[in-house]
N, C-alpha and C. Protein backbone atom coordinates (compact mmCIF):
# COMPACT_ATOMS: atom_id res chain seq x y z
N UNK A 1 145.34 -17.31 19.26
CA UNK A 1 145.91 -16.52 20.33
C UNK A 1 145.13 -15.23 20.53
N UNK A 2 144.66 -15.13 19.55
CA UNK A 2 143.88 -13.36 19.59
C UNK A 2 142.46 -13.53 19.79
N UNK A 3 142.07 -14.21 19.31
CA UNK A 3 140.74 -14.52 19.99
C UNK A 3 140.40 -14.65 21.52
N UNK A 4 140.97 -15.43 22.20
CA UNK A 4 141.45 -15.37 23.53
C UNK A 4 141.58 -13.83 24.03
N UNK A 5 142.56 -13.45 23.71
CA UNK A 5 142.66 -11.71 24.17
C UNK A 5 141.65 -10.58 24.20
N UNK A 6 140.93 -10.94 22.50
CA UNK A 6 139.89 -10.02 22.18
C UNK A 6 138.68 -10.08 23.01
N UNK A 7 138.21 -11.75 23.23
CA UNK A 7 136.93 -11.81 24.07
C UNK A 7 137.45 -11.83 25.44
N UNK A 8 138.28 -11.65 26.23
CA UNK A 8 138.42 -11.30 27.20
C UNK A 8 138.30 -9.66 27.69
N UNK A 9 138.79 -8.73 26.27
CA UNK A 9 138.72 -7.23 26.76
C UNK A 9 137.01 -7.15 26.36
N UNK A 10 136.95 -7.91 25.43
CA UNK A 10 135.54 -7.02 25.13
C UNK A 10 134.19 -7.91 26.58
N UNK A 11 134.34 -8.84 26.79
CA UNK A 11 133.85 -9.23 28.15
C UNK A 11 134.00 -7.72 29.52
N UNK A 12 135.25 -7.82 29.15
CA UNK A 12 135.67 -6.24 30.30
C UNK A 12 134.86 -5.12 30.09
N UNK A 13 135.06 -4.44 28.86
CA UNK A 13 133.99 -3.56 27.89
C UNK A 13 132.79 -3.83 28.45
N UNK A 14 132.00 -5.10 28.12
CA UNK A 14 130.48 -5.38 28.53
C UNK A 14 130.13 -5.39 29.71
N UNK A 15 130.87 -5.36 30.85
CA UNK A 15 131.07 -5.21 31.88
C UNK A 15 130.80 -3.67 32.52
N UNK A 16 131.70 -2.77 32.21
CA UNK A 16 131.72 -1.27 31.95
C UNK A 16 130.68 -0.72 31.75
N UNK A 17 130.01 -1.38 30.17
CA UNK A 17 128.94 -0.74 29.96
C UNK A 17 127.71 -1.25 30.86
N UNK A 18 127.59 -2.37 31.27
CA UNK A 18 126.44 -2.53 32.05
C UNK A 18 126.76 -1.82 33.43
N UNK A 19 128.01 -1.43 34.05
CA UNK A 19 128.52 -0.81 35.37
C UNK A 19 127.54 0.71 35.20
N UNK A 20 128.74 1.42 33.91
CA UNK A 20 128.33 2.71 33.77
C UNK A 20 127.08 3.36 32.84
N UNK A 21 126.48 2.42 31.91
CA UNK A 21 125.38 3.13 30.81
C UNK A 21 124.19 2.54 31.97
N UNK A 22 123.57 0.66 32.31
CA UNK A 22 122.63 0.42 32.88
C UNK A 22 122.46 1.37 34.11
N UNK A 23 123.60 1.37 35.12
CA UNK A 23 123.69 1.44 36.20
C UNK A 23 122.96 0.48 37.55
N UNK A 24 123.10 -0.87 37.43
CA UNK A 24 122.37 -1.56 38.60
C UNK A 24 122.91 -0.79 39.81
N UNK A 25 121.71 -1.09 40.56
CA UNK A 25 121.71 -0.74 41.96
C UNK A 25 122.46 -1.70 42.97
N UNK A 26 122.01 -2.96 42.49
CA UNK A 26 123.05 -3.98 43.73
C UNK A 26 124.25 -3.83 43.89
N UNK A 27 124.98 -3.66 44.95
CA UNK A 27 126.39 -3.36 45.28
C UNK A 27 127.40 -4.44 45.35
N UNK A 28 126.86 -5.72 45.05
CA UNK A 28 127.86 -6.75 45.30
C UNK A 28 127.67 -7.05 43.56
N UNK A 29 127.03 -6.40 42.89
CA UNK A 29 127.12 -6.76 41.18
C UNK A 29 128.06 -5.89 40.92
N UNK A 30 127.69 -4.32 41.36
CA UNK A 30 128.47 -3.41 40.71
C UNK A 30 130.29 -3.96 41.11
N UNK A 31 130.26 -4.50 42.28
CA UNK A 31 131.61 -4.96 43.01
C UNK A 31 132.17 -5.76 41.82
N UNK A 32 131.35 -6.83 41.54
CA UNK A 32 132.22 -7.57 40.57
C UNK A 32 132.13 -7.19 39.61
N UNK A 33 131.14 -6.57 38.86
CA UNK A 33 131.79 -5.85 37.30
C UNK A 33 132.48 -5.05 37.54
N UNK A 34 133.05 -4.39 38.42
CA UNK A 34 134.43 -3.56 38.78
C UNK A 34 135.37 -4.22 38.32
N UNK A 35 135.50 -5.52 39.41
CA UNK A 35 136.50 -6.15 39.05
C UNK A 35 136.58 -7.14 38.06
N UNK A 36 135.82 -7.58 37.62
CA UNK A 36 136.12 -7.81 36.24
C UNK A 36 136.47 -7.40 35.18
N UNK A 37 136.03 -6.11 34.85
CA UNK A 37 136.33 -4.89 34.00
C UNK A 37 137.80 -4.33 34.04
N UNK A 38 138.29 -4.51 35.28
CA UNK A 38 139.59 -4.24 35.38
C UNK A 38 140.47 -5.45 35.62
N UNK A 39 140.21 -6.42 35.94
CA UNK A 39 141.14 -7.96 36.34
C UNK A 39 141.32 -8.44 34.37
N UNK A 40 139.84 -9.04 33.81
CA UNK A 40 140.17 -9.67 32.36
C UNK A 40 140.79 -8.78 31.58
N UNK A 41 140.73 -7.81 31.44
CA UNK A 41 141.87 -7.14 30.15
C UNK A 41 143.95 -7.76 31.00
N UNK A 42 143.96 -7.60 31.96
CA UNK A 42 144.68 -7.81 32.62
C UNK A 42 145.79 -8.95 32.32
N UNK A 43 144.36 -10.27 32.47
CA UNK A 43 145.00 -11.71 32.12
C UNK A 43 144.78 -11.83 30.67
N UNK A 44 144.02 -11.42 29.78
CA UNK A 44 143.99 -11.13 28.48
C UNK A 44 145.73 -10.66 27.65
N UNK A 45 146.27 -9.63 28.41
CA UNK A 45 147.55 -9.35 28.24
C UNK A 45 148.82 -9.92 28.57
N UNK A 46 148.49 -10.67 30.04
CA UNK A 46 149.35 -11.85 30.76
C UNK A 46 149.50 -12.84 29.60
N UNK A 47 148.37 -13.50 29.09
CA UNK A 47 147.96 -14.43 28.32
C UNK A 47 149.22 -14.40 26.88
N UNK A 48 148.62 -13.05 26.59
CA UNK A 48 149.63 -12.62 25.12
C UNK A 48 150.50 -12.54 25.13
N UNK A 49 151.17 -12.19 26.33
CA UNK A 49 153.19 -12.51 26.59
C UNK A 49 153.66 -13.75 26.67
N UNK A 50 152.90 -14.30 27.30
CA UNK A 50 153.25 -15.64 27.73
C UNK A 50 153.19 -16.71 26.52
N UNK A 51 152.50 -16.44 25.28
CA UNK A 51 152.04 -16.99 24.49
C UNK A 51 153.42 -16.17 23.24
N UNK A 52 153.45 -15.25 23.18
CA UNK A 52 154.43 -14.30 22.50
C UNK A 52 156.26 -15.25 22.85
N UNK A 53 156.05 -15.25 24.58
CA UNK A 53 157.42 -15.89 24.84
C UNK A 53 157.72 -17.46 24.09
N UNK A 54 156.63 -18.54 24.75
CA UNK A 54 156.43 -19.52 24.26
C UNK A 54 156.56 -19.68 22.74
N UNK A 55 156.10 -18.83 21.86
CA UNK A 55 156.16 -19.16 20.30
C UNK A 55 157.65 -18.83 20.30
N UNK A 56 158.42 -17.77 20.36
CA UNK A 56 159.46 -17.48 19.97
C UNK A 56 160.77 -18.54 20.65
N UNK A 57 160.31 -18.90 21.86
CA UNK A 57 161.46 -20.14 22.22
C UNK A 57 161.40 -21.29 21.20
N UNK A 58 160.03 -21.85 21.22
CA UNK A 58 159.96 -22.72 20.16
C UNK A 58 160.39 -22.43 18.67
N UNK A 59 159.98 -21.77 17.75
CA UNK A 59 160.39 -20.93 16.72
C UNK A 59 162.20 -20.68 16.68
N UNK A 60 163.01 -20.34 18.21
CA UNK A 60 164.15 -20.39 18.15
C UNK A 60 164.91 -21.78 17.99
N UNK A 61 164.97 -22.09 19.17
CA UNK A 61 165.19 -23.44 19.93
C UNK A 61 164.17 -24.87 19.56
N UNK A 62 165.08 -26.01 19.25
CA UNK A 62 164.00 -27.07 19.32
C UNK A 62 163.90 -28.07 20.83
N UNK A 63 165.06 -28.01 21.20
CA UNK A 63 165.70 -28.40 22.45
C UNK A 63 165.95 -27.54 23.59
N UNK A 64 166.30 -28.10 24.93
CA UNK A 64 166.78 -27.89 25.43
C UNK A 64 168.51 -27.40 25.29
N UNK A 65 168.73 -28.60 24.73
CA UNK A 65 170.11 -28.83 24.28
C UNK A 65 170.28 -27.41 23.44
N UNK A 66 170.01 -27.02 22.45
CA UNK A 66 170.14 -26.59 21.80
C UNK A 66 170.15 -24.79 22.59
N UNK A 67 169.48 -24.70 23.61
CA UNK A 67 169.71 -23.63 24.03
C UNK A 67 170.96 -23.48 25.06
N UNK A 68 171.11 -25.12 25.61
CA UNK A 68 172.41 -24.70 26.51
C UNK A 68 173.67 -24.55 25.41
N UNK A 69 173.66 -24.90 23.82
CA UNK A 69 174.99 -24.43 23.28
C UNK A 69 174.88 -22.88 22.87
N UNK A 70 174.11 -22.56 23.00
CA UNK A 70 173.60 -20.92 22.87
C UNK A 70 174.22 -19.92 24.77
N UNK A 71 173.92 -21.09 25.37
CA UNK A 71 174.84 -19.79 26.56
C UNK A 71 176.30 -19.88 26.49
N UNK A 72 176.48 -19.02 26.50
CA UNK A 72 178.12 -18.02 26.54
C UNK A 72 178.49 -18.66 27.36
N UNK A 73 178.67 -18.88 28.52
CA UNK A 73 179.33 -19.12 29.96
C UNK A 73 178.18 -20.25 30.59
N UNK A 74 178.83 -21.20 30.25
CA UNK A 74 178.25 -22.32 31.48
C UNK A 74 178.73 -22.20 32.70
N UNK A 75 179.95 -22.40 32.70
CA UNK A 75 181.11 -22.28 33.91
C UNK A 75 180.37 -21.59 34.81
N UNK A 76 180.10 -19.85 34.17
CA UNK A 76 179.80 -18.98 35.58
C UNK A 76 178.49 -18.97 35.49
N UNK A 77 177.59 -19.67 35.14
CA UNK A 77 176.09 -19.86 35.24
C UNK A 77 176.02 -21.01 35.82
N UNK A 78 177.31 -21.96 36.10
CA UNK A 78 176.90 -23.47 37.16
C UNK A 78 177.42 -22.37 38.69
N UNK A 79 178.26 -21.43 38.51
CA UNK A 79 179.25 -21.03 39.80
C UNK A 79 177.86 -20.03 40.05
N UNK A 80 177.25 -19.14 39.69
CA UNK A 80 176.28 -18.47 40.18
C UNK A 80 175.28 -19.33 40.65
N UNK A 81 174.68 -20.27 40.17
CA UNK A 81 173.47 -21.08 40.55
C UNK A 81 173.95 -21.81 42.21
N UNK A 82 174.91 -22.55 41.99
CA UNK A 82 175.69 -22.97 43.49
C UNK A 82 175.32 -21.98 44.23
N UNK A 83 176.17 -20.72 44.30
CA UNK A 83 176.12 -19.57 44.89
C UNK A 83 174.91 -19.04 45.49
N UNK A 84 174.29 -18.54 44.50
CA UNK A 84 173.12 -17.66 45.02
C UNK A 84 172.12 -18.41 45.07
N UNK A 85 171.85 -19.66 44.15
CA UNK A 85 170.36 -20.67 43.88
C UNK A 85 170.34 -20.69 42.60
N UNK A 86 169.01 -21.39 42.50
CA UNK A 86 168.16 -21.86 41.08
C UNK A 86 167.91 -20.54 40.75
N UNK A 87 166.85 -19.91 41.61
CA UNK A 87 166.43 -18.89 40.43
C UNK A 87 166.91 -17.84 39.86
N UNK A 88 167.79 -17.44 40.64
CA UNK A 88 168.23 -15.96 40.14
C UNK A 88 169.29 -16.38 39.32
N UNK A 89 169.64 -17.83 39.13
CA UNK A 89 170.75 -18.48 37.95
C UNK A 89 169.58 -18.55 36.68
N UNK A 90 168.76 -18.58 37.00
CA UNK A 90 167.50 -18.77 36.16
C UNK A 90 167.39 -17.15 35.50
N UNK A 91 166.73 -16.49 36.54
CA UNK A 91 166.87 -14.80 35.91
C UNK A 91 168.15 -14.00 35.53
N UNK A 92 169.49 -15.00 35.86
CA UNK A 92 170.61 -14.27 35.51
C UNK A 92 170.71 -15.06 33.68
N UNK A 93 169.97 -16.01 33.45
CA UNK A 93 169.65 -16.85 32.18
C UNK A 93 169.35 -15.44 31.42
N UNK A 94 168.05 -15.15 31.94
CA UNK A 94 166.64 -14.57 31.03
C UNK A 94 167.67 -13.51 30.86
N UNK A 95 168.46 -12.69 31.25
CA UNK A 95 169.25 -11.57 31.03
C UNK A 95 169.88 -11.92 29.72
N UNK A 96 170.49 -12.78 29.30
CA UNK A 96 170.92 -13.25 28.06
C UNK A 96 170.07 -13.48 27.47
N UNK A 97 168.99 -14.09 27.48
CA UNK A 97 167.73 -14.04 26.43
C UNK A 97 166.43 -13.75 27.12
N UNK A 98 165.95 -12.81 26.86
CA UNK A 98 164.60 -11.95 27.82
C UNK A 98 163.65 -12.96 27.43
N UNK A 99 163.31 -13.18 26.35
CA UNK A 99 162.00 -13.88 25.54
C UNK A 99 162.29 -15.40 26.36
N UNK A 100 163.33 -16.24 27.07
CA UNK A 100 163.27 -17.36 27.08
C UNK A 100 162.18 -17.53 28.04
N UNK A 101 161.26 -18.78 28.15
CA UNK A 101 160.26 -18.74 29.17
C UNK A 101 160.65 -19.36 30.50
N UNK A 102 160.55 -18.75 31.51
CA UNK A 102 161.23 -19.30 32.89
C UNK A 102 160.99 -20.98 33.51
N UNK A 103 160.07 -21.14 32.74
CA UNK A 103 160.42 -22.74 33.28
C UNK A 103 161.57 -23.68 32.28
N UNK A 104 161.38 -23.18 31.27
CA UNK A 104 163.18 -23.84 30.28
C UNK A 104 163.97 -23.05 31.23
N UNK A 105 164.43 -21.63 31.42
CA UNK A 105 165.43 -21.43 32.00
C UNK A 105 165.86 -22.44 33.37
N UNK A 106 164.73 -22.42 34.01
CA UNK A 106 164.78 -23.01 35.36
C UNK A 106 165.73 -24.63 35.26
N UNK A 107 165.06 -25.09 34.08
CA UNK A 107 165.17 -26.49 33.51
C UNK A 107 166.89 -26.65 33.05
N UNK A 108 167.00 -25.50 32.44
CA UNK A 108 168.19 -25.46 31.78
C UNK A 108 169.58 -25.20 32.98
N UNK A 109 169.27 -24.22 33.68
CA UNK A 109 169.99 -24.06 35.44
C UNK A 109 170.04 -25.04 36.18
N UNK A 110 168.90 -25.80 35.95
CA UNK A 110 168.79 -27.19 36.73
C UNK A 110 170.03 -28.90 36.77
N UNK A 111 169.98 -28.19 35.43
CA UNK A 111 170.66 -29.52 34.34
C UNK A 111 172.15 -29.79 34.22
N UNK A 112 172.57 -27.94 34.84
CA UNK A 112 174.20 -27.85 34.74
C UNK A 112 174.74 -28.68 35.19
């Protein structure tokens, strides 16, 4: 998981330094080591949450099942989903467990 993260900032870094120590002159290089320098640390961090969420659902939960006997209120999580929709029955999920990853929630809202 960290490997992934690390060579993505330090790609960003090498980036930087060839922007600001070389200094090329071409303007459509300097354009994209801009944005690269600032986009990969970015998804580097996206990467590590998403990977952070994923371990800890698994690590919690082995099932599905096993997380719908973990919600409190089915009842008003089938009556909200009717109501308002899938997703925000989905993000009214993640409120009871922040770490769960939104496609189980989705799955789990789905299933009521």
């Amino acid at each position: 998981m960290y490997w992934i993260r690390v060579s993505l900032w330090c790609v960003a870094l090498a980036c930087f330094y060839v922007l600001f120590i070389l200094k090329p002159d071409n303007v459509p290089l300097v354009f994209l080591l801009f944005i690269l320098g600032v986009v990969l640390p970015g998804c580097g961090e996206a990467y590590a949450d998403q990977r952070r969420r994923r371990d800890w659902y698994a690590k919690r939960f082995a099932s599905i099942d096993e997380l719908r006997m973990m919600v409190a209120d089915e009842a008003a999580l089938r009556r909200f989903r009717d109501e308002k929709g899938v997703l925000k029955a989905a993000r009214q999920l993640r409120r009871q467990f922040p770490l769960c990853p939104i496609a189980e929630s989705v799955k789990l809202v789905e299933s009521l």
